[in-house]
Short mmCIF file of C-alpha atoms in Angstrom, two decimals:
data_model
loop_
_atom_site.label_atom_id
_atom_site.label_comp_id
_atom_site.label_asym_id
_atom_site.label_seq_id
_atom_site.Cartn_x
_atom_site.Cartn_y
_atom_site.Cartn_z
CA UNK A 1 79.78 105.57 75.69
CA UNK A 2 81.56 106.88 72.62
CA UNK A 3 80.46 110.18 71.06
CA UNK A 4 77.10 111.55 72.22
CA UNK A 5 75.23 114.82 72.56
CA UNK A 6 72.64 115.07 75.34
CA UNK A 7 70.49 118.24 75.57
CA UNK A 8 68.13 118.34 78.57
CA UNK A 9 66.46 121.73 78.04
CA UNK A 10 64.61 123.55 80.83
CA UNK A 11 63.36 122.04 84.08
CA UNK A 12 64.87 120.23 87.05
CA UNK A 13 66.64 117.29 85.42
CA UNK A 14 68.62 114.30 86.66
CA UNK A 15 71.12 112.22 84.74
CA UNK A 16 72.38 109.18 86.65
CA UNK A 17 74.91 106.70 85.26
CA UNK A 18 75.96 103.62 87.20
CA UNK A 19 79.32 103.43 85.46
CA UNK A 20 81.75 105.93 84.00
CA UNK A 21 81.91 108.06 80.86
CA UNK A 22 84.46 107.37 78.13
CA UNK A 23 84.80 109.79 75.23
CA UNK A 24 85.92 108.14 72.00
CA UNK A 25 88.27 109.69 69.48
CA UNK A 26 88.47 106.73 67.13
CA UNK A 27 86.53 108.54 64.41
CA UNK A 28 89.27 111.20 64.31
CA UNK A 29 86.79 114.02 64.80
CA UNK A 30 87.18 117.09 66.93
CA UNK A 31 83.79 116.85 68.63
CA UNK A 32 83.04 114.32 71.32
CA UNK A 33 80.81 113.83 74.38
CA UNK A 34 78.66 116.86 75.21
CA UNK A 35 76.06 117.13 77.98
CA UNK A 36 73.96 120.30 78.17
CA UNK A 37 71.67 120.31 81.21
CA UNK A 38 70.05 123.65 80.38
CA UNK A 39 68.10 125.71 82.92
CA UNK A 40 66.82 124.40 86.23
CA UNK A 41 68.21 122.80 89.36
CA UNK A 42 69.84 119.71 87.91
CA UNK A 43 71.62 116.61 89.23
CA UNK A 44 74.38 114.90 87.25
CA UNK A 45 75.59 111.66 88.84
CA UNK A 46 78.33 109.41 87.43
CA UNK A 47 79.27 106.24 89.29
CA UNK A 48 82.75 105.87 87.78
CA UNK A 49 85.34 108.14 86.21
CA UNK A 50 84.96 110.65 83.37
CA UNK A 51 87.77 110.22 80.86
CA UNK A 52 88.62 109.92 77.17
CA UNK A 53 90.77 107.95 74.76
CA UNK A 54 93.57 110.41 75.26
CA UNK A 55 95.93 108.71 72.79
CA UNK A 56 93.60 109.64 69.91
CA UNK A 57 94.25 113.37 70.51
CA UNK A 58 90.72 114.39 69.54
CA UNK A 59 88.32 113.18 72.23
CA UNK A 60 86.95 115.18 75.16
CA UNK A 61 84.07 115.48 77.60
CA UNK A 62 82.24 118.80 77.96
CA UNK A 63 79.55 118.97 80.65
CA UNK A 64 77.53 122.20 80.82
CA UNK A 65 75.46 122.36 84.00
CA UNK A 66 73.68 125.44 82.67
CA UNK A 67 71.72 127.87 84.85
CA UNK A 68 70.31 127.09 88.27
CA UNK A 69 71.64 125.50 91.43
CA UNK A 70 73.19 122.31 90.12
CA UNK A 71 74.77 119.29 91.80
CA UNK A 72 77.37 117.01 90.22
CA UNK A 73 78.73 113.80 91.78
CA UNK A 74 81.55 111.73 90.27
CA UNK A 75 82.27 108.37 91.90
CA UNK A 76 85.87 108.21 90.69
CA UNK A 77 88.11 110.78 88.94
CA UNK A 78 87.92 113.55 86.37
CA UNK A 79 90.65 112.65 83.89
CA UNK A 80 92.19 113.55 80.55
CA UNK A 81 90.30 116.32 78.66
CA UNK A 82 87.19 116.95 80.75
CA UNK A 83 85.61 120.40 81.03
CA UNK A 84 82.86 121.30 83.51
CA UNK A 85 81.10 124.63 82.93
CA UNK A 86 78.08 126.41 84.43
CA UNK A 87 76.38 129.80 84.49
CA UNK A 88 75.18 129.92 88.10
CA UNK A 89 75.86 128.01 91.33
CA UNK A 90 77.23 124.49 91.40
CA UNK A 91 78.11 121.85 93.99
CA UNK A 92 80.70 119.46 92.56
CA UNK A 93 81.76 116.37 94.51
CA UNK A 94 84.65 114.27 93.13
CA UNK A 95 85.36 111.04 94.98
CA UNK A 96 88.95 110.72 93.81
CA UNK A 97 91.31 112.91 91.70
CA UNK A 98 91.05 115.71 89.16
CA UNK A 99 93.93 115.25 86.73
CA UNK A 100 95.06 115.27 83.11
CA UNK A 101 93.82 118.45 81.42
CA UNK A 102 90.52 118.69 83.31
CA UNK A 103 89.19 122.19 83.98
CA UNK A 104 86.28 124.01 85.65
CA UNK A 105 84.74 127.22 84.24
CA UNK A 106 81.90 128.18 86.55
CA UNK A 107 79.58 131.18 86.77
CA UNK A 108 78.94 133.97 89.24
CA UNK A 109 77.31 132.09 92.08
CA UNK A 110 78.22 130.32 95.28
CA UNK A 111 80.15 127.24 94.19
CA UNK A 112 81.32 124.36 96.36
CA UNK A 113 84.03 121.98 95.14
CA UNK A 114 85.01 118.90 97.14
CA UNK A 115 87.77 116.56 95.96
CA UNK A 116 88.53 113.55 98.13
CA UNK A 117 91.73 112.83 96.23
CA UNK A 118 94.24 115.25 94.72
CA UNK A 119 94.21 117.97 92.07
CA UNK A 120 97.00 117.86 89.50
CA UNK A 121 95.59 119.05 86.19
CA UNK A 122 97.72 121.12 83.82
CA UNK A 123 98.45 122.00 80.20
CA UNK A 124 96.24 124.24 78.07
CA UNK A 125 92.54 124.31 77.26
CA UNK A 126 93.12 124.46 73.50
CA UNK A 127 91.18 121.27 72.83
CA UNK A 128 88.13 122.73 74.56
CA UNK A 129 88.58 125.99 72.67
CA UNK A 130 88.76 124.14 69.36
CA UNK A 131 85.62 122.09 69.87
CA UNK A 132 83.43 124.78 71.46
CA UNK A 133 84.38 127.35 68.83
CA UNK A 134 83.92 124.75 66.05
CA UNK A 135 87.45 125.44 64.97
CA UNK A 136 89.00 122.03 64.40
CA UNK A 137 92.78 122.12 64.53
CA UNK A 138 93.07 118.47 63.52
CA UNK A 139 90.75 115.78 62.25
CA UNK A 140 88.71 115.87 59.08
CA UNK A 141 85.13 116.16 60.32
CA UNK A 142 83.39 118.24 62.95
CA UNK A 143 79.76 119.17 63.44
CA UNK A 144 78.73 122.80 63.32
CA UNK A 145 77.11 124.14 66.51
CA UNK A 146 77.55 120.81 68.34
CA UNK A 147 78.53 122.91 71.38
CA UNK A 148 76.54 126.01 70.41
CA UNK A 149 74.71 126.52 73.76
CA UNK A 150 78.04 126.65 75.62
CA UNK A 151 79.79 129.28 73.55
CA UNK A 152 79.16 131.82 76.31
CA UNK A 153 82.49 130.76 77.86
CA UNK A 154 84.16 132.18 74.74
CA UNK A 155 82.20 135.44 74.89
CA UNK A 156 82.87 136.07 78.59
CA UNK A 157 86.58 135.38 78.15
CA UNK A 158 86.85 132.36 80.44
CA UNK A 159 87.99 130.21 77.51
CA UNK A 160 90.41 131.48 74.90
CA UNK A 161 93.27 130.23 72.79
CA UNK A 162 96.37 129.22 74.77
CA UNK A 163 94.52 129.53 78.09
CA UNK A 164 96.15 127.46 80.82
CA UNK A 165 94.08 124.75 82.48
CA UNK A 166 92.37 126.36 85.46
CA UNK A 167 89.55 126.25 87.94
CA UNK A 168 87.71 129.53 87.27
CA UNK A 169 84.88 129.74 89.79
CA UNK A 170 83.67 133.25 89.02
CA UNK A 171 82.44 135.72 91.63
CA UNK A 172 80.53 134.56 94.67
CA UNK A 173 81.25 132.85 97.97
CA UNK A 174 83.20 129.87 96.69
CA UNK A 175 84.43 126.97 98.79
CA UNK A 176 87.10 124.47 97.78
CA UNK A 177 88.09 121.46 99.87
CA UNK A 178 90.75 118.96 98.78
CA UNK A 179 91.41 116.01 101.06
CA UNK A 180 94.47 114.70 99.19
CA UNK A 181 93.89 111.09 100.23
CA UNK A 182 95.63 109.74 97.12
CA UNK A 183 98.80 111.80 97.47
CA UNK A 184 100.74 108.73 98.61
CA UNK A 185 99.67 106.71 95.55
CA UNK A 186 101.30 108.70 92.76
CA UNK A 187 99.91 112.23 92.94
CA UNK A 188 102.73 114.82 93.16
CA UNK A 189 100.88 116.70 95.91
CA UNK A 190 97.40 117.28 97.21
CA UNK A 191 97.28 120.27 94.83
CA UNK A 192 99.83 120.66 92.02
CA UNK A 193 100.15 122.96 88.98
CA UNK A 194 96.44 123.86 88.62
CA UNK A 195 95.62 127.57 88.62
CA UNK A 196 92.62 128.75 90.65
CA UNK A 197 90.60 131.95 90.17
CA UNK A 198 87.89 132.22 92.81
CA UNK A 199 86.70 135.75 91.97
CA UNK A 200 85.30 138.35 94.35
CA UNK A 201 83.49 137.01 97.39
CA UNK A 202 84.18 135.40 100.73
CA UNK A 203 86.06 132.32 99.58
CA UNK A 204 87.56 129.39 101.46
CA UNK A 205 90.33 127.08 100.25
CA UNK A 206 91.22 124.05 102.37
CA UNK A 207 93.86 121.53 101.28
CA UNK A 208 94.94 118.55 103.38
CA UNK A 209 98.48 118.13 102.10
CA UNK A 210 101.15 119.92 100.05
CA UNK A 211 100.58 122.60 97.42
CA UNK A 212 103.25 122.90 94.70
CA UNK A 213 104.06 124.51 91.36
CA UNK A 214 101.16 126.93 90.93
CA UNK A 215 103.64 129.44 89.66
CA UNK A 216 104.92 130.58 86.29
CA UNK A 217 107.25 133.48 86.96
CA UNK A 218 106.22 136.54 84.98
CA UNK A 219 102.80 135.04 84.21
CA UNK A 220 99.38 134.88 85.77
CA UNK A 221 99.29 131.35 87.16
CA UNK A 222 98.23 131.55 90.80
CA UNK A 223 95.79 130.69 93.52
CA UNK A 224 93.78 133.91 93.19
CA UNK A 225 90.91 134.73 95.57
CA UNK A 226 89.89 138.26 94.56
CA UNK A 227 88.31 140.78 96.92
CA UNK A 228 86.52 139.57 100.04
CA UNK A 229 87.23 137.97 103.38
CA UNK A 230 89.09 134.88 102.23
CA UNK A 231 90.36 131.91 104.22
CA UNK A 232 93.25 129.80 102.90
CA UNK A 233 94.21 126.78 105.01
CA UNK A 234 96.93 124.42 103.72
CA UNK A 235 97.87 121.69 106.16
CA UNK A 236 101.41 121.00 104.93
CA UNK A 237 104.05 122.70 102.76
CA UNK A 238 103.70 125.28 100.00
CA UNK A 239 106.40 125.38 97.31
CA UNK A 240 106.72 127.43 94.11
CA UNK A 241 103.20 128.82 94.37
CA UNK A 242 101.65 132.28 94.03
CA UNK A 243 98.85 133.08 96.49
CA UNK A 244 96.87 136.26 95.80
CA UNK A 245 93.90 137.97 97.41
CA UNK A 246 92.47 141.45 97.02
CA UNK A 247 90.92 143.84 99.51
CA UNK A 248 89.35 142.24 102.58
CA UNK A 249 90.27 140.56 105.84
CA UNK A 250 92.18 137.51 104.66
CA UNK A 251 93.60 134.58 106.62
CA UNK A 252 96.41 132.39 105.30
CA UNK A 253 97.50 129.40 107.38
CA UNK A 254 100.29 127.12 106.17
CA UNK A 255 100.80 124.12 108.43
CA UNK A 256 104.31 123.41 107.15
CA UNK A 257 106.98 125.44 105.38
CA UNK A 258 106.87 128.05 102.62
CA UNK A 259 109.51 127.33 99.97
CA UNK A 260 111.83 125.36 102.25
CA UNK A 261 112.65 123.03 99.35
CA UNK A 262 112.20 125.16 96.26
CA UNK A 263 114.25 124.29 93.18
CA UNK A 264 113.30 126.45 90.22
CA UNK A 265 110.99 129.26 91.30
CA UNK A 266 109.82 130.78 94.53
CA UNK A 267 106.47 131.52 96.10
CA UNK A 268 104.73 134.83 96.64
CA UNK A 269 101.92 135.77 98.99
CA UNK A 270 100.20 139.00 97.91
CA UNK A 271 97.28 140.27 99.99
CA UNK A 272 95.41 143.55 99.50
CA UNK A 273 94.10 146.11 101.95
CA UNK A 274 92.47 144.72 105.08
CA UNK A 275 93.31 143.16 108.40
CA UNK A 276 95.18 140.12 107.15
CA UNK A 277 96.61 137.25 109.16
CA UNK A 278 99.38 134.99 107.85
CA UNK A 279 100.56 132.06 109.95
CA UNK A 280 103.38 129.83 108.71
CA UNK A 281 104.02 127.12 111.26
CA UNK A 282 107.44 125.99 110.00
CA UNK A 283 110.17 127.67 107.92
CA UNK A 284 109.98 130.45 105.35
CA UNK A 285 112.48 130.36 102.50
CA UNK A 286 115.36 128.02 101.84
CA UNK A 287 118.50 128.08 103.95
CA UNK A 288 120.81 127.13 101.08
CA UNK A 289 120.67 130.24 98.92
CA UNK A 290 123.61 129.35 96.69
CA UNK A 291 121.37 128.83 93.64
CA UNK A 292 119.29 131.98 94.05
CA UNK A 293 119.39 134.58 91.29
CA UNK A 294 118.16 137.98 92.43
CA UNK A 295 115.20 139.38 90.40
CA UNK A 296 114.70 136.07 88.59
CA UNK A 297 111.71 134.86 90.58
CA UNK A 298 113.87 132.77 92.90
CA UNK A 299 113.28 134.96 95.96
CA UNK A 300 110.33 134.15 98.19
CA UNK A 301 108.27 137.25 99.00
CA UNK A 302 105.32 138.12 101.22
CA UNK A 303 103.45 141.34 100.38
CA UNK A 304 100.69 142.39 102.77
CA UNK A 305 98.20 145.26 102.81
CA UNK A 306 97.13 147.57 105.62
CA UNK A 307 97.19 146.28 109.19
CA UNK A 308 98.54 142.75 109.39
CA UNK A 309 99.60 139.94 111.65
CA UNK A 310 102.38 137.60 110.50
CA UNK A 311 103.52 134.67 112.65
CA UNK A 312 106.36 132.38 111.57
CA UNK A 313 107.02 129.39 113.79
CA UNK A 314 110.26 128.27 112.16
CA UNK A 315 113.25 129.90 110.47
CA UNK A 316 112.98 132.95 108.17
CA UNK A 317 115.51 132.60 105.33
CA UNK A 318 116.24 134.80 102.33
CA UNK A 319 112.71 136.15 101.99
CA UNK A 320 111.44 139.68 101.37
CA UNK A 321 108.56 141.14 103.40
CA UNK A 322 106.54 144.21 102.40
CA UNK A 323 103.66 145.63 104.45
CA UNK A 324 101.56 148.75 103.96
CA UNK A 325 100.11 151.31 106.35
CA UNK A 326 98.33 150.20 109.50
CA UNK A 327 99.34 148.58 112.76
CA UNK A 328 101.40 145.53 111.83
CA UNK A 329 102.47 142.76 114.20
CA UNK A 330 105.27 140.52 112.97
CA UNK A 331 106.51 137.57 115.06
CA UNK A 332 109.38 135.46 113.72
CA UNK A 333 110.96 132.64 115.68
CA UNK A 334 114.41 132.78 114.05
CA UNK A 335 115.98 135.02 111.42
CA UNK A 336 118.59 133.33 109.24
CA UNK A 337 119.81 135.52 106.39
CA UNK A 338 122.66 134.49 104.13
CA UNK A 339 123.99 135.11 100.62
CA UNK A 340 120.92 137.01 99.39
CA UNK A 341 119.42 140.21 100.79
CA UNK A 342 116.23 139.97 102.81
CA UNK A 343 114.36 143.26 103.00
CA UNK A 344 111.65 144.08 105.53
CA UNK A 345 109.76 147.14 104.24
CA UNK A 346 106.99 148.65 106.36
CA UNK A 347 105.64 151.19 103.91
CA UNK A 348 105.29 149.61 100.46
CA UNK A 349 107.44 152.31 98.87
CA UNK A 350 110.64 152.60 100.94
CA UNK A 351 109.48 155.92 102.47
CA UNK A 352 107.43 156.03 105.68
CA UNK A 353 104.44 154.02 106.83
CA UNK A 354 101.67 155.52 108.92
CA UNK A 355 101.08 152.72 111.42
CA UNK A 356 102.57 151.54 114.66
CA UNK A 357 104.46 148.39 113.76
CA UNK A 358 105.80 145.75 116.12
CA UNK A 359 108.46 143.35 114.85
CA UNK A 360 109.62 140.62 117.21
CA UNK A 361 112.40 138.23 116.20
CA UNK A 362 113.27 135.65 118.80
CA UNK A 363 116.87 135.30 117.66
CA UNK A 364 119.27 135.84 114.79
CA UNK A 365 120.89 132.56 113.78
CA UNK A 366 123.77 132.08 111.35
CA UNK A 367 122.87 135.38 109.77
CA UNK A 368 124.86 138.18 108.21
CA UNK A 369 123.55 141.61 109.14
CA UNK A 370 124.88 143.12 105.93
CA UNK A 371 122.41 140.86 104.09
CA UNK A 372 119.41 142.13 106.09
CA UNK A 373 117.75 145.48 105.41
CA UNK A 374 114.97 146.94 107.55
CA UNK A 375 112.96 149.92 106.29
CA UNK A 376 110.53 151.20 108.92
CA UNK A 377 109.19 154.42 110.42
CA UNK A 378 110.03 155.97 113.78
CA UNK A 379 106.79 154.73 115.37
CA UNK A 380 107.82 151.11 114.93
CA UNK A 381 109.35 148.82 117.53
CA UNK A 382 111.98 146.26 116.50
CA UNK A 383 112.77 143.67 119.15
CA UNK A 384 115.32 140.86 119.12
CA UNK A 385 114.75 138.84 122.25
CA UNK A 386 117.84 136.71 121.88
CA UNK A 387 120.98 137.55 119.91
CA UNK A 388 122.73 134.42 118.67
CA UNK A 389 124.99 134.93 115.68
CA UNK A 390 127.18 132.14 114.29
#
């Protein structure tokens, strides 16, 4: 397939292709493949990959699932400049990777995304902005209103100039599962660089592998889950990544380390009010702090709301912890603080918290007490079960 426009209108439609979709940019135009499934409960099935002639710098695939409860199956990967949008609920099943500059802009509904490979899509969505707004930034010819039915993503603000590639799932109970089976065949991680905005709702995010580089210090790039009772389960390490959730009872489980091998920027975990649980099964922070620059985004930080449980199975290094009011329970296997201050604050404002906090540290190892600050109220208990300074 080269350059085509398919408009299905209303009704429950099905498009099924045995092979893949290839968008062509040979004509040097800024419009390309466009599928508009309209209203109804639609099925869109592609046996191969969805990609474009990326070297031509003008091709793209835009697939608008429209309104209704829609189902999309891709037998291979989403690649290059591919944009999936919808107004309501969608189930999207990708058999391999999502990469290149591919993005998802979905509506307020209960969305389910399953990727059997890895997610490593980045860059900006400027090409999508140009074609959907009929504002060609290069090329000599474009067709007015080619993408007219999909301009709602401009009006609702999901797509704008200079927007980073993202998975914007809108409000609703959204579920994302990434199996990462191709991570050992060239993918940088099971999930790398791609921002996620899951909106308000009870969301789940499950990744079988590492998560890296969802972090631009001072910016908005993050894994953001909004308000609701959210579950984040990452089986291996998390490096240079911002994890955010709003009010609600959130659970964050990291099967490996948090920032044990960071190089340029650190991670943050920010959770709102609610009974939150954070479990990090290996280390937190990097032991070698010689390259840290305070207040530059190099310091790992965990900021929790009201009433929390934090369990760290490995070493805690050079990482700040802030918790709000409520009864907090903090269990850390080993505290290792060196070169850079670690601050444990149990109030959110360096004054007094209103809860009964319990902090248990199994031992202090190779630490310097003058690099460790603890701000807590008189109702809190601080226990070190084994004192082992080197």
